[in-house]
mmCIF file of C-alpha atoms in Angstrom:
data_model
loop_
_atom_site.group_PDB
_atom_site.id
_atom_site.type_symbol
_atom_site.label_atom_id
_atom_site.label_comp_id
_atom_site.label_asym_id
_atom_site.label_seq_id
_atom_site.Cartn_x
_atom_site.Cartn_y
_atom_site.Cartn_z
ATOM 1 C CA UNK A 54 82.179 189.882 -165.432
ATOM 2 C CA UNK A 55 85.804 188.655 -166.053
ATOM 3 C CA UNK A 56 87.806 189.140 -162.193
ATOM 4 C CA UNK A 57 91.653 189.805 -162.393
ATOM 5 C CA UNK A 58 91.991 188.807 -158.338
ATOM 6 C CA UNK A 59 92.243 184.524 -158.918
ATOM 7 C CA UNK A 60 95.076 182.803 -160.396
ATOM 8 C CA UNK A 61 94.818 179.449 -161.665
ATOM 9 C CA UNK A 62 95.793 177.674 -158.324
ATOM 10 C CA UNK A 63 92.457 179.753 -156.852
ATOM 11 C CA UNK A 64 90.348 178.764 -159.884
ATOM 12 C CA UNK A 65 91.283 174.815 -158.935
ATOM 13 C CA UNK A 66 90.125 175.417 -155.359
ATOM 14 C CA UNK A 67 87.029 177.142 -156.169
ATOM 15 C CA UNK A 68 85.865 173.257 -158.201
ATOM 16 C CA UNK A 69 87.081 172.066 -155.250
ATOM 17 C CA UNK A 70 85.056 173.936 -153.143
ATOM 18 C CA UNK A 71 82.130 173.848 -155.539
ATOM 19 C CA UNK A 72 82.143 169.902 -156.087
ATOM 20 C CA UNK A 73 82.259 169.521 -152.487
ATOM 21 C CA UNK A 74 79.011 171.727 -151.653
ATOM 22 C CA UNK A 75 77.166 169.939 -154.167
ATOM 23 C CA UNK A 76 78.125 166.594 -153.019
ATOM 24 C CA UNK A 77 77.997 167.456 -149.198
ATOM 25 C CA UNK A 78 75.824 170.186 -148.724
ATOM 26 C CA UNK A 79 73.121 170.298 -151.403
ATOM 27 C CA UNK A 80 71.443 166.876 -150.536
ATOM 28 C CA UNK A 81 71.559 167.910 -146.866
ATOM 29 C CA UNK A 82 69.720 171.641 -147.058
ATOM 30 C CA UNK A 83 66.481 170.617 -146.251
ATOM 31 C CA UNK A 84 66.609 168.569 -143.287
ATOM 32 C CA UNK A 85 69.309 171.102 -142.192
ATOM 33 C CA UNK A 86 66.543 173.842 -142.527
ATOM 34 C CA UNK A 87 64.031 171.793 -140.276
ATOM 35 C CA UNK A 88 66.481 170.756 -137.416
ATOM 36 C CA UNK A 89 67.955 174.444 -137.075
ATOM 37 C CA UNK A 90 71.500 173.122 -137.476
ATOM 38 C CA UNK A 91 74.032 171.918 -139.832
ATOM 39 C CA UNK A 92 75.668 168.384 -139.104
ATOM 40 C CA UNK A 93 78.880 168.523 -137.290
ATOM 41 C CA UNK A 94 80.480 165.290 -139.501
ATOM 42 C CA UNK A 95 79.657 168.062 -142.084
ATOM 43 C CA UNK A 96 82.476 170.244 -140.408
ATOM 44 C CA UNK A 97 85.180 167.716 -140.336
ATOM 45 C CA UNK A 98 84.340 166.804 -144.358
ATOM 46 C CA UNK A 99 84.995 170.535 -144.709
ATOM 47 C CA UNK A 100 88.212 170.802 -142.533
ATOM 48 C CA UNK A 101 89.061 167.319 -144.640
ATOM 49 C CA UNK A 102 88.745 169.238 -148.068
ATOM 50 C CA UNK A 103 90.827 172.159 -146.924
ATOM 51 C CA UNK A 104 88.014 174.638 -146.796
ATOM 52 C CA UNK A 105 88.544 175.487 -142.841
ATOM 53 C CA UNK A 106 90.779 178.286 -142.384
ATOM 54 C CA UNK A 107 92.453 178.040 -145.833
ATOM 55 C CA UNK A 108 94.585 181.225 -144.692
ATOM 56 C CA UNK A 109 96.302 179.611 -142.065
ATOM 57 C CA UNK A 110 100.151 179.024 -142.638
ATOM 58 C CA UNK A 111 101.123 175.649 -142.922
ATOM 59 C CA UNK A 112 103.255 175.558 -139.496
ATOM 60 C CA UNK A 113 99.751 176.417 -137.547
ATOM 61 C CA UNK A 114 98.240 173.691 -138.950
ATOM 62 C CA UNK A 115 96.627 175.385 -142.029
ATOM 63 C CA UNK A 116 96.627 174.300 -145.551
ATOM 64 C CA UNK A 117 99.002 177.109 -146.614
ATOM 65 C CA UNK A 118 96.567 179.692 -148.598
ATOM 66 C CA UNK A 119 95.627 183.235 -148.500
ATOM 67 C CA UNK A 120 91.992 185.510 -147.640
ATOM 68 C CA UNK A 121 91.070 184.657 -151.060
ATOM 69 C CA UNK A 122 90.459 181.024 -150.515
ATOM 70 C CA UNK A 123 88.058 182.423 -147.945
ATOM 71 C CA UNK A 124 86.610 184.561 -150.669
ATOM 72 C CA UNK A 125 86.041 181.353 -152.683
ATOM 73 C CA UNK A 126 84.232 179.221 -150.160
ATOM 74 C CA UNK A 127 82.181 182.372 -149.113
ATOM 75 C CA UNK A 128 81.132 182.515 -153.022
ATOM 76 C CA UNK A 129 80.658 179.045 -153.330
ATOM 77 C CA UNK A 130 78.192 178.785 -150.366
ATOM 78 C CA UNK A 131 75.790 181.775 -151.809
ATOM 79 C CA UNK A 132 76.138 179.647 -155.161
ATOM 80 C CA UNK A 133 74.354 176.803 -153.700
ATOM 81 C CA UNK A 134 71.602 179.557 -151.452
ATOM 82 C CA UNK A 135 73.586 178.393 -148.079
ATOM 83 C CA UNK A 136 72.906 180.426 -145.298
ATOM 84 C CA UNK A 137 73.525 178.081 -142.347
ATOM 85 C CA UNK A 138 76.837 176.491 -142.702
ATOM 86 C CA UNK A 139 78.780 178.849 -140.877
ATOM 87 C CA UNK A 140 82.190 178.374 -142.712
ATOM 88 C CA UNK A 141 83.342 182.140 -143.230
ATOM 89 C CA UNK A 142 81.668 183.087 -139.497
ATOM 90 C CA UNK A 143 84.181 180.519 -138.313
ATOM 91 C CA UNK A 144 87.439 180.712 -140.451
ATOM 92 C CA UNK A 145 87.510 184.375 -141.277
ATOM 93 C CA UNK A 146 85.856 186.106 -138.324
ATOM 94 C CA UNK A 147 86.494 184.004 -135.015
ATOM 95 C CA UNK A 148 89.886 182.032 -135.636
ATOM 96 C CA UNK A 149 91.410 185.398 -136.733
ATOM 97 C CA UNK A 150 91.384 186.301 -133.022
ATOM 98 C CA UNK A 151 93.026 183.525 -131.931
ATOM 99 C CA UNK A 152 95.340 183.210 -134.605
ATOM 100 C CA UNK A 153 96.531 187.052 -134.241
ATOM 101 C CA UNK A 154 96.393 187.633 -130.501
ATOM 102 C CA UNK A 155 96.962 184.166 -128.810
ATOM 103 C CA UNK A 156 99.902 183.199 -127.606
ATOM 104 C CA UNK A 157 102.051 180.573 -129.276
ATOM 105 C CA UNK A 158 100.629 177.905 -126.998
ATOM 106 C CA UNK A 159 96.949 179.014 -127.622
ATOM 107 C CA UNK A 160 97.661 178.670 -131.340
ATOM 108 C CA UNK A 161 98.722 175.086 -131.326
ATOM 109 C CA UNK A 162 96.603 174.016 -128.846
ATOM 110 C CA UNK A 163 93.358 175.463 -131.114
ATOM 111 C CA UNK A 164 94.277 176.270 -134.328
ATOM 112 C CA UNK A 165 94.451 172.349 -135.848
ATOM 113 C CA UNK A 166 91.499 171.394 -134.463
ATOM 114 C CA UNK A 167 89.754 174.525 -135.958
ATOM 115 C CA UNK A 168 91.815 173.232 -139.300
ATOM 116 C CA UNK A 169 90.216 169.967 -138.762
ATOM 117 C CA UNK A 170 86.305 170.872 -138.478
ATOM 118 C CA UNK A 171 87.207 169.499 -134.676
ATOM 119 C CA UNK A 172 86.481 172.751 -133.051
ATOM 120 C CA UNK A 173 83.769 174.448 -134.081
ATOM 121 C CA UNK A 174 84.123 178.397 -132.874
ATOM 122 C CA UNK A 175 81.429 181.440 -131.894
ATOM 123 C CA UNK A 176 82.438 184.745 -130.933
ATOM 124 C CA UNK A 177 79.530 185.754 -127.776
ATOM 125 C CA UNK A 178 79.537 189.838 -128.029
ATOM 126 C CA UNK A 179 75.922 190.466 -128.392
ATOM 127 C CA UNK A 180 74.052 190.804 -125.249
ATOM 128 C CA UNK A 181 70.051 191.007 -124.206
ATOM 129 C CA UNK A 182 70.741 194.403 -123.768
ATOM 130 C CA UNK A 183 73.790 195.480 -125.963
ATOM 131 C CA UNK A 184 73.870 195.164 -129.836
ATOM 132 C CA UNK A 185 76.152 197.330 -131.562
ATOM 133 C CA UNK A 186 77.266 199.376 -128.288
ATOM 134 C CA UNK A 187 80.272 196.685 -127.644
ATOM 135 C CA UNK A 188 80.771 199.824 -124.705
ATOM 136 C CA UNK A 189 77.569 198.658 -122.916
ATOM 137 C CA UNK A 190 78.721 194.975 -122.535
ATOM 138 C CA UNK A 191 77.683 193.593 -119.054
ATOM 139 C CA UNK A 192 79.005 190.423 -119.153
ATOM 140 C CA UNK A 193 81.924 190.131 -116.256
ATOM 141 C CA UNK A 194 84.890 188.014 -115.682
ATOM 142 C CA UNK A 195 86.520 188.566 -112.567
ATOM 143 C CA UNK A 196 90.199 187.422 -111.577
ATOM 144 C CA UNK A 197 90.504 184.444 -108.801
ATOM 145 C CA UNK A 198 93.992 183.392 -108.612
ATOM 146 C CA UNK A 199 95.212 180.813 -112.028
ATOM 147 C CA UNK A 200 91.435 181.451 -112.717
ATOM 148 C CA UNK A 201 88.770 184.039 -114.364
ATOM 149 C CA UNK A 202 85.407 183.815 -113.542
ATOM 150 C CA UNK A 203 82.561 184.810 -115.895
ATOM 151 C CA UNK A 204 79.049 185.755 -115.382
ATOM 152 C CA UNK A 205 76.727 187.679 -117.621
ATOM 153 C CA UNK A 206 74.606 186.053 -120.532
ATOM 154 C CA UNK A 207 74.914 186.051 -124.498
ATOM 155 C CA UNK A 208 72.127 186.260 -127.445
ATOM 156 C CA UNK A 209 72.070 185.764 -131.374
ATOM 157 C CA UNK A 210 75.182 183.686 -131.242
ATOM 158 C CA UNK A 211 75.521 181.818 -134.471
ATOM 159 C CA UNK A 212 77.067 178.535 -133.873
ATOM 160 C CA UNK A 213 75.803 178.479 -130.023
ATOM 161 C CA UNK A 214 74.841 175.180 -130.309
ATOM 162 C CA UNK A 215 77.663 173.482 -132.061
ATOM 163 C CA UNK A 216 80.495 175.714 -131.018
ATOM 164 C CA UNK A 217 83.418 174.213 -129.028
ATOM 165 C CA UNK A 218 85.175 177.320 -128.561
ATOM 166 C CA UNK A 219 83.711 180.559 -128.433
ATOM 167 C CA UNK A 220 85.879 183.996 -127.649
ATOM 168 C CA UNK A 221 83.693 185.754 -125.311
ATOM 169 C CA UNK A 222 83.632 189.329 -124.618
ATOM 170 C CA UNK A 223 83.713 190.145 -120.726
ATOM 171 C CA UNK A 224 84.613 193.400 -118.270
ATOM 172 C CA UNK A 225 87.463 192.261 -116.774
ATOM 173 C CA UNK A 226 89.282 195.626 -115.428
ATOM 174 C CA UNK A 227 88.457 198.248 -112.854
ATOM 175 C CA UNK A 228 88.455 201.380 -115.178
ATOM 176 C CA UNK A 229 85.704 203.145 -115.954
ATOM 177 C CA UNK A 230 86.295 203.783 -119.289
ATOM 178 C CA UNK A 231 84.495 201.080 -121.194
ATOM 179 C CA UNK A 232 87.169 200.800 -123.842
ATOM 180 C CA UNK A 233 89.672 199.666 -121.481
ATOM 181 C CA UNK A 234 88.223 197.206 -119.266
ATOM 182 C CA UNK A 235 87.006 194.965 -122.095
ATOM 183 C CA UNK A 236 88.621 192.061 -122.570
ATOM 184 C CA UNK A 237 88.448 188.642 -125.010
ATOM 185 C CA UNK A 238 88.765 185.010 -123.368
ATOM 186 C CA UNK A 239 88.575 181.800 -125.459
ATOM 187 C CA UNK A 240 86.130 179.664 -123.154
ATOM 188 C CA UNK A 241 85.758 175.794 -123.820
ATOM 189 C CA UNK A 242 82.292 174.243 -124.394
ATOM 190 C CA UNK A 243 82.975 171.967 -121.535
ATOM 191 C CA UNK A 244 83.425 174.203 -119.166
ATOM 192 C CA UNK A 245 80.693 173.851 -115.550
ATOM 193 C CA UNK A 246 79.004 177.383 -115.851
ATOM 194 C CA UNK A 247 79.420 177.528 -119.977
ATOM 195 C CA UNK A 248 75.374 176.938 -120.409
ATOM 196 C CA UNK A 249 73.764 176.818 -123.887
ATOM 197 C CA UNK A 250 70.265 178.012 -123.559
ATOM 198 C CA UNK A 251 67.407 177.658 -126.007
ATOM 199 C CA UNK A 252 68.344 177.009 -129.874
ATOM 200 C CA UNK A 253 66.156 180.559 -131.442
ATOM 201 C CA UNK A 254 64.028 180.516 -133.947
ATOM 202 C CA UNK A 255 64.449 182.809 -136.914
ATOM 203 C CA UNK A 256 63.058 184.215 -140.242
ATOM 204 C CA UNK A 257 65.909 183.525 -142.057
ATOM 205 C CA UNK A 258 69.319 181.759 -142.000
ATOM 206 C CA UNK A 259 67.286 178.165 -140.838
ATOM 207 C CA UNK A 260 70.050 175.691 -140.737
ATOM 208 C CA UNK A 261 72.677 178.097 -138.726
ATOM 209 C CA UNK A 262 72.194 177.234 -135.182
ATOM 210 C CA UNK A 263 71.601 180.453 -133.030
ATOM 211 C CA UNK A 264 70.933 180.248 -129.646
ATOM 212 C CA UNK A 265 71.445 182.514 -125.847
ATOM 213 C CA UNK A 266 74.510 181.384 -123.748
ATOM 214 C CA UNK A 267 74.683 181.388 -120.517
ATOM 215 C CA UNK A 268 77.988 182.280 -118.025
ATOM 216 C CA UNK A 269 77.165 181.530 -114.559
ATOM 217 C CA UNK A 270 80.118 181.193 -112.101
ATOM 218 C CA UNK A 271 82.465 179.860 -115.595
ATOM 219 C CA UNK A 272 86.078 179.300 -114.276
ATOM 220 C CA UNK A 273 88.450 179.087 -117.045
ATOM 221 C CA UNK A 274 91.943 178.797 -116.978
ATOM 222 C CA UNK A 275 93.531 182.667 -116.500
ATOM 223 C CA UNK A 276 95.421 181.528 -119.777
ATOM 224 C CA UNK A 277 92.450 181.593 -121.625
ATOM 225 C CA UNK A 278 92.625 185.799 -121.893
ATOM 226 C CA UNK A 279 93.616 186.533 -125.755
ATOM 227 C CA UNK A 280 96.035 189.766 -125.761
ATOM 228 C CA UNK A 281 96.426 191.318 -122.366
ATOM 229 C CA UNK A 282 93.962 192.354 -119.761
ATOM 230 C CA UNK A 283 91.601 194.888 -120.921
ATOM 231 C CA UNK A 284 92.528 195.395 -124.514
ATOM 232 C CA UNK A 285 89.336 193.754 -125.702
ATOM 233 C CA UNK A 286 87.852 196.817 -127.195
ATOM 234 C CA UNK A 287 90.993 197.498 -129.693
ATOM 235 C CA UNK A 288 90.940 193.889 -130.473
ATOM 236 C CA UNK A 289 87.985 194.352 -131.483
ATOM 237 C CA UNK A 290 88.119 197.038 -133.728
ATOM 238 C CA UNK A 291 90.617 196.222 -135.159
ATOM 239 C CA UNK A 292 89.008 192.593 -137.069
ATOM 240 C CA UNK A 293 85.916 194.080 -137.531
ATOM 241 C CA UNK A 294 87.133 195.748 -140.855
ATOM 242 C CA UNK A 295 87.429 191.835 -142.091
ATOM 243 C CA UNK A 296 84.274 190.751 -140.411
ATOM 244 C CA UNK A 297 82.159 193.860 -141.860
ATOM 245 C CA UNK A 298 84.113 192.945 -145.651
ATOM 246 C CA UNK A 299 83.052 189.559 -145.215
ATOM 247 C CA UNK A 300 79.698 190.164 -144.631
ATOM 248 C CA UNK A 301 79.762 192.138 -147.504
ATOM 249 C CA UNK A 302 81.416 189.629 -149.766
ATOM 250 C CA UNK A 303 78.612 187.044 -148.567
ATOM 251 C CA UNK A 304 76.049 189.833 -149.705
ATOM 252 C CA UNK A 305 77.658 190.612 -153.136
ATOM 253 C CA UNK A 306 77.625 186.838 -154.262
ATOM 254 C CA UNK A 307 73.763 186.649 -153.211
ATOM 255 C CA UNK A 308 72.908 189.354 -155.316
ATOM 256 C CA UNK A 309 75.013 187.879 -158.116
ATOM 257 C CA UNK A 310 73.197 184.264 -157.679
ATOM 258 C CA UNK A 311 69.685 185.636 -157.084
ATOM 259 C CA UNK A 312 70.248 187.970 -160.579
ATOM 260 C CA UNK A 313 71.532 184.942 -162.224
ATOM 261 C CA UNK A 314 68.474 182.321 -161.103
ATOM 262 C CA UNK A 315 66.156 185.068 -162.630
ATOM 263 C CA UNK A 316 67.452 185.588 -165.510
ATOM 264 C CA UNK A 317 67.031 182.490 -166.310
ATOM 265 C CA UNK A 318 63.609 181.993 -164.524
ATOM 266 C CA UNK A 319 62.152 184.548 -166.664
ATOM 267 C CA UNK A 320 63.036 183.424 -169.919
ATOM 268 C CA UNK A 321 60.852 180.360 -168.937
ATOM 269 C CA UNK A 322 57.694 181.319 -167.411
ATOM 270 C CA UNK A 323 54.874 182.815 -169.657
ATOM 271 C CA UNK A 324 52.302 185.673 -169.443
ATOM 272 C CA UNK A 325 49.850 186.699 -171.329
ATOM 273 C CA UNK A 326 51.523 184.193 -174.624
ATOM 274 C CA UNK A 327 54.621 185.230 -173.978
ATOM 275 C CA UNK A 328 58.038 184.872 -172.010
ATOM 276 C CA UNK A 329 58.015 187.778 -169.246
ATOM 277 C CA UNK A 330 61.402 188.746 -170.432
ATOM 278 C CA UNK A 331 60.419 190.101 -172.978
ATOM 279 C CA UNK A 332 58.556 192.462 -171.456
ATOM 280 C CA UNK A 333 59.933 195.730 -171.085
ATOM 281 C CA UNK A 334 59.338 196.104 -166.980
ATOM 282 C CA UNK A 335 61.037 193.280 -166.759
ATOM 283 C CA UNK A 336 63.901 194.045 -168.811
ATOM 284 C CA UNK A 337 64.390 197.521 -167.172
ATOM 285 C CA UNK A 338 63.954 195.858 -163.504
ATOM 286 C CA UNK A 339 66.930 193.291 -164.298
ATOM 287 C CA UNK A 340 68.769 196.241 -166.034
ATOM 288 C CA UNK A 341 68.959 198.060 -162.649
ATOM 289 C CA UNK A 342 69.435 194.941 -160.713
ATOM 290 C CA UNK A 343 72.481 194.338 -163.123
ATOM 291 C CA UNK A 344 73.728 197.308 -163.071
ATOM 292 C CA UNK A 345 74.078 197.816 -159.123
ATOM 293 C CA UNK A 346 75.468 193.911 -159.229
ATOM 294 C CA UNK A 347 78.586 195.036 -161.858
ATOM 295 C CA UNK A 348 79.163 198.474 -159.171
ATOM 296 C CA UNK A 349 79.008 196.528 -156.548
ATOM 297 C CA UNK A 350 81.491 194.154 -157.437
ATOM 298 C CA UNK A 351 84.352 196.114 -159.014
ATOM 299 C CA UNK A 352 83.709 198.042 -155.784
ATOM 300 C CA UNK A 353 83.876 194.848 -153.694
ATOM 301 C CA UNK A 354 87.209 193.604 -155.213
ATOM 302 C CA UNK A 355 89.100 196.536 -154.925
ATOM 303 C CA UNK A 356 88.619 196.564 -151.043
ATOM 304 C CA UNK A 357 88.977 192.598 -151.319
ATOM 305 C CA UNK A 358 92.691 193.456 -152.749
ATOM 306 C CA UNK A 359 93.693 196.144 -150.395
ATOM 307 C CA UNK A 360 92.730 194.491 -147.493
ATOM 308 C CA UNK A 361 95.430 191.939 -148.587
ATOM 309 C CA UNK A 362 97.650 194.307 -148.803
ATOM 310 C CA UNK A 363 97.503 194.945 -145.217
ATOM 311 C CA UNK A 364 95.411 198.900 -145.651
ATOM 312 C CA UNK A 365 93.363 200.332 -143.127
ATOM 313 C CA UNK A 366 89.906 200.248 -144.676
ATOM 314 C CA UNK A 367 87.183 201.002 -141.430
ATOM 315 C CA UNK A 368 85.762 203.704 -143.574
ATOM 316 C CA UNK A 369 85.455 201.761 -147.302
ATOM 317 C CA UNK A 370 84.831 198.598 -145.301
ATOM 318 C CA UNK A 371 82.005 200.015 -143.071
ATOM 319 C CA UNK A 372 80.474 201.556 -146.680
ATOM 320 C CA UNK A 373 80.496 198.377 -148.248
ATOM 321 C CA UNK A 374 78.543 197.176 -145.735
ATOM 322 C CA UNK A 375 76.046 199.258 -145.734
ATOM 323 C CA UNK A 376 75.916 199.394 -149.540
ATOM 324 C CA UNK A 377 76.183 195.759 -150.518
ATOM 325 C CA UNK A 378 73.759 194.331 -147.668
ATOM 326 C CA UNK A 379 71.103 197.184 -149.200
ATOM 327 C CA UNK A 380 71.902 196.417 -152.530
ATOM 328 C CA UNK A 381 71.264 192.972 -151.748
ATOM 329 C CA UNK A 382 67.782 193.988 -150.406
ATOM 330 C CA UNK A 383 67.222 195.583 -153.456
ATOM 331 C CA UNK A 384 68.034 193.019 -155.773
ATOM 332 C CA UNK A 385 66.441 190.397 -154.129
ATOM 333 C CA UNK A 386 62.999 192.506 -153.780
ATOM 334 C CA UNK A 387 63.309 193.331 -156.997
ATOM 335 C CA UNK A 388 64.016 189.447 -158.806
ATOM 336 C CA UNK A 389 61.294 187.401 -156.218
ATOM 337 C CA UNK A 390 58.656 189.988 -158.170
ATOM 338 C CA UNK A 391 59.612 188.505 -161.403
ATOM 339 C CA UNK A 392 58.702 184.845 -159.618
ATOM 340 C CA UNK A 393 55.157 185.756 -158.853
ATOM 341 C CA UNK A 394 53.506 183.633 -156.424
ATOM 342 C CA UNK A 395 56.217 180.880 -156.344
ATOM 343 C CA UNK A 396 58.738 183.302 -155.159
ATOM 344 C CA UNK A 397 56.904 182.989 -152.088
ATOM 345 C CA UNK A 398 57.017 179.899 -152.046
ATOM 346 C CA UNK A 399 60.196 177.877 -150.006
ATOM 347 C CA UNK A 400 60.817 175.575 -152.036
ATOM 348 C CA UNK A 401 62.613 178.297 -154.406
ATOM 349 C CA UNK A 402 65.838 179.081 -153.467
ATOM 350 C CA UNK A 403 64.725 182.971 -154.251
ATOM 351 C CA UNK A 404 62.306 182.842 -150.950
ATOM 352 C CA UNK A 405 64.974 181.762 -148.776
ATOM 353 C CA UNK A 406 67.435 184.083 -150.209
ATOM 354 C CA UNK A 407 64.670 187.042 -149.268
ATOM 355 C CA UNK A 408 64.581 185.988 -146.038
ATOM 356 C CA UNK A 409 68.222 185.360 -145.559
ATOM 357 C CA UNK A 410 69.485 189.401 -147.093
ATOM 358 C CA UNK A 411 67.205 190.970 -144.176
ATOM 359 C CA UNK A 412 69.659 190.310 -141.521
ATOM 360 C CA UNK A 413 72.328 191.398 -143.521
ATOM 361 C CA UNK A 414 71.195 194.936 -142.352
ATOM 362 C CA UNK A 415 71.689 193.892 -138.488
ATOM 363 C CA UNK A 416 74.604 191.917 -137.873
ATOM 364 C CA UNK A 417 78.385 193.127 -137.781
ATOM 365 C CA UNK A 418 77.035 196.494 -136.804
ATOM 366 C CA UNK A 419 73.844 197.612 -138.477
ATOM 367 C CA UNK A 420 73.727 199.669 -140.850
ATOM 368 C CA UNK A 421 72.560 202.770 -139.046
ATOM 369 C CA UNK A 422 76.184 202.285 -137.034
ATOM 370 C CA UNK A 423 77.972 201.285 -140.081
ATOM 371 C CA UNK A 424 76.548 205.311 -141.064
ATOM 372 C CA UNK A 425 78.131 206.787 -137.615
ATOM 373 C CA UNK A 426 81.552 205.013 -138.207
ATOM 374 C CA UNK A 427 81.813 206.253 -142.386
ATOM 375 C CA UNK A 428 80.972 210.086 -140.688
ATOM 376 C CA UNK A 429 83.626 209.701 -138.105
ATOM 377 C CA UNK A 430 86.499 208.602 -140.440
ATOM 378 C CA UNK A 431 85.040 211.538 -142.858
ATOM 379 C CA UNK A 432 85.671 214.224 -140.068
ATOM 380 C CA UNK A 433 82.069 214.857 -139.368
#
């Protein structure tokens, strides 16, 4: 469906960004997939092409562009069934915290190298023991003089392995209301204490590198603290409006390339003397698979455009969300039918892109939170 958001500078970056995951990615997928991790020269070639943080202004280090160069790269990536290279994880929800709330010497001590593909970058919320409830986080960082010192441990975090900088989460105050002794530090991989523990193993999403992290007696420089002391929590709310759209910008383009592969899948493979397409289940499947892909997206770019424009969008961004990462569900459910018994198979792109839409339903809130928050901006 023709998309009014693009102009023609946007087009010429999405070849860009298309040439260079065919060229750099493609051949790469399925050792990627068996290793559990995407190769770091891989980064820099990306930082190299621009595709890092194109939203960053020029004087930070960036190449000058806007969110919708994001938008691109995110596309691009579900074009080519790439679930592992972590690009939009990286420049849309982790630098954003560093380049909103660090200071000016935070920003040009980390923002190049997170230009460059240099730094790679995590964001460590999720805990053994806390997943959405960012009230219940455990992890601790106490003061000691120049220095904080944090303790607790970390799980599911994407990029664990690779990262070189990962914004932590940690109790850092003494009150005892949880949304005000939260606070964000920006902790080197180098630092004694910063321990990566075992790389996990997953049903989906093979080539991103997930693992547990480990803080044990982590000194970091008391400069380190994004913001002030204990505003972690309002931080935190406040990017998760991008982080929830970009999750469902990632979910919308799957849908879109999944629908696309089948259609034409279907008008090759034969039953019964003929192509299955032209039987009418399979027409009226791809009808409503269609028809929840054209929704979705006119839904989709309207938020994509008022974000932009700077609107407050927890409700619309929590519901697309929920909707796209279950429409995606759908969709994909619905087109690895059509496949038979090699959409079971991994070497179609259609299995992996089964397994990777199932997660799409956990992370960046599940969906069942994603519910609470739409109810709570409704007045319920």
């Amino acid at each position: 469906m023709k998309r009014s958001l693009f102009s023609p500078e946007h087009d010429l970056f999405r070849a860009t960004a298309r040439e260079f995951f065919a060229r750099e990615v493609v051949p790469h997928q399925e050792r990627w997939m068996e290793e559990g991790i995407v190769d770091r020269e891989t980064w820099r070639k990306a930082g190299a092409a621009g595709l890092l943080c194109p939203w960053l202004p020029e004087e930070l280090g960036g190449p000058g562009g806007d969110f919708l160069h994001s938008v691109i790269v995110t596309e691009e990536l579900a074009k080519v069934h790439e679930s592992g290279f972590a690009l939009p994880l990286h420049s849309d929800i982790v630098v954003p915290y560093i380049a909103t709330f660090g200071t000016d010497e935070q920003k040009k001590k980390w923002l190049p190298g997170c230009v460059s593909g240099d730094l790679v970058t995590a964001i460590a919320m999720t805990e053994p023991g806390t997943g959405s409830d960012l009230a219940a986080i455990a992890t601790t960082a106490r003061r000691e003089g120049d220095e904080y010192v944090i303790n607790g441990a970390k799980t599911f975090i994407s990029n664990g392995i690779l990262c070189d900088l990962c914004v932590v989460a940690a109790r850092s105050e003494s009150s005892d209301n949880p949304h005000q002794n939260l606070s964000l530090f920006v902790v080197e991989g180098h630092r004694p204490g910063f321990v990566r523990g075992k790389k996990l193993k997953k049903a989906g999403m093979y080539s991103q590198d997930t693992s547990e992290l480990f803080f044990e007696e982590c000194r970091i420089p008391a400069d380190n603290i994004l913001g002030s002391p204990g505003a972690g929590f309002l931080m935190l709310m406040q990017k998760l409006q991008q982080e929830r759209l970009v999750v469902a910008i990632g979910s919308q383009a799957g849908a879109e390339v999944v629908l696309a592969d089948t259609l034409a899948y279907v008008q090759e493979r034969k039953a019964f003397g003929r192509s299955i397409v032209k039987f009418q289940n399979t027409q009226f499947k791809l009808a409503e698979c269609a028809t929840e892909v054209e929704v979705g997206r006119v839904f989709l770019d309207r938020l994509i455009a008022e974000h932009m424009a700077g609107e407050y969008l927890v409700k619309e961004c929590s519901m697309a969300k929920l909707w796209q990462t279950e429409m995606l569900g759908r969709v994909v459910d619905a087109c690895l039918q059509m496949f038979g018994g090699y959409g079971y198979m991994l070497e179609y792109p259609i299995s992996r892109a089964y397994m990777d839409a199932r997660v799409q339903r956990i992370f960046a809130g599940t969906n069942e939170v994603m519910k609470i928050i739409i109810a709570k901006q409704m007045g319920l």
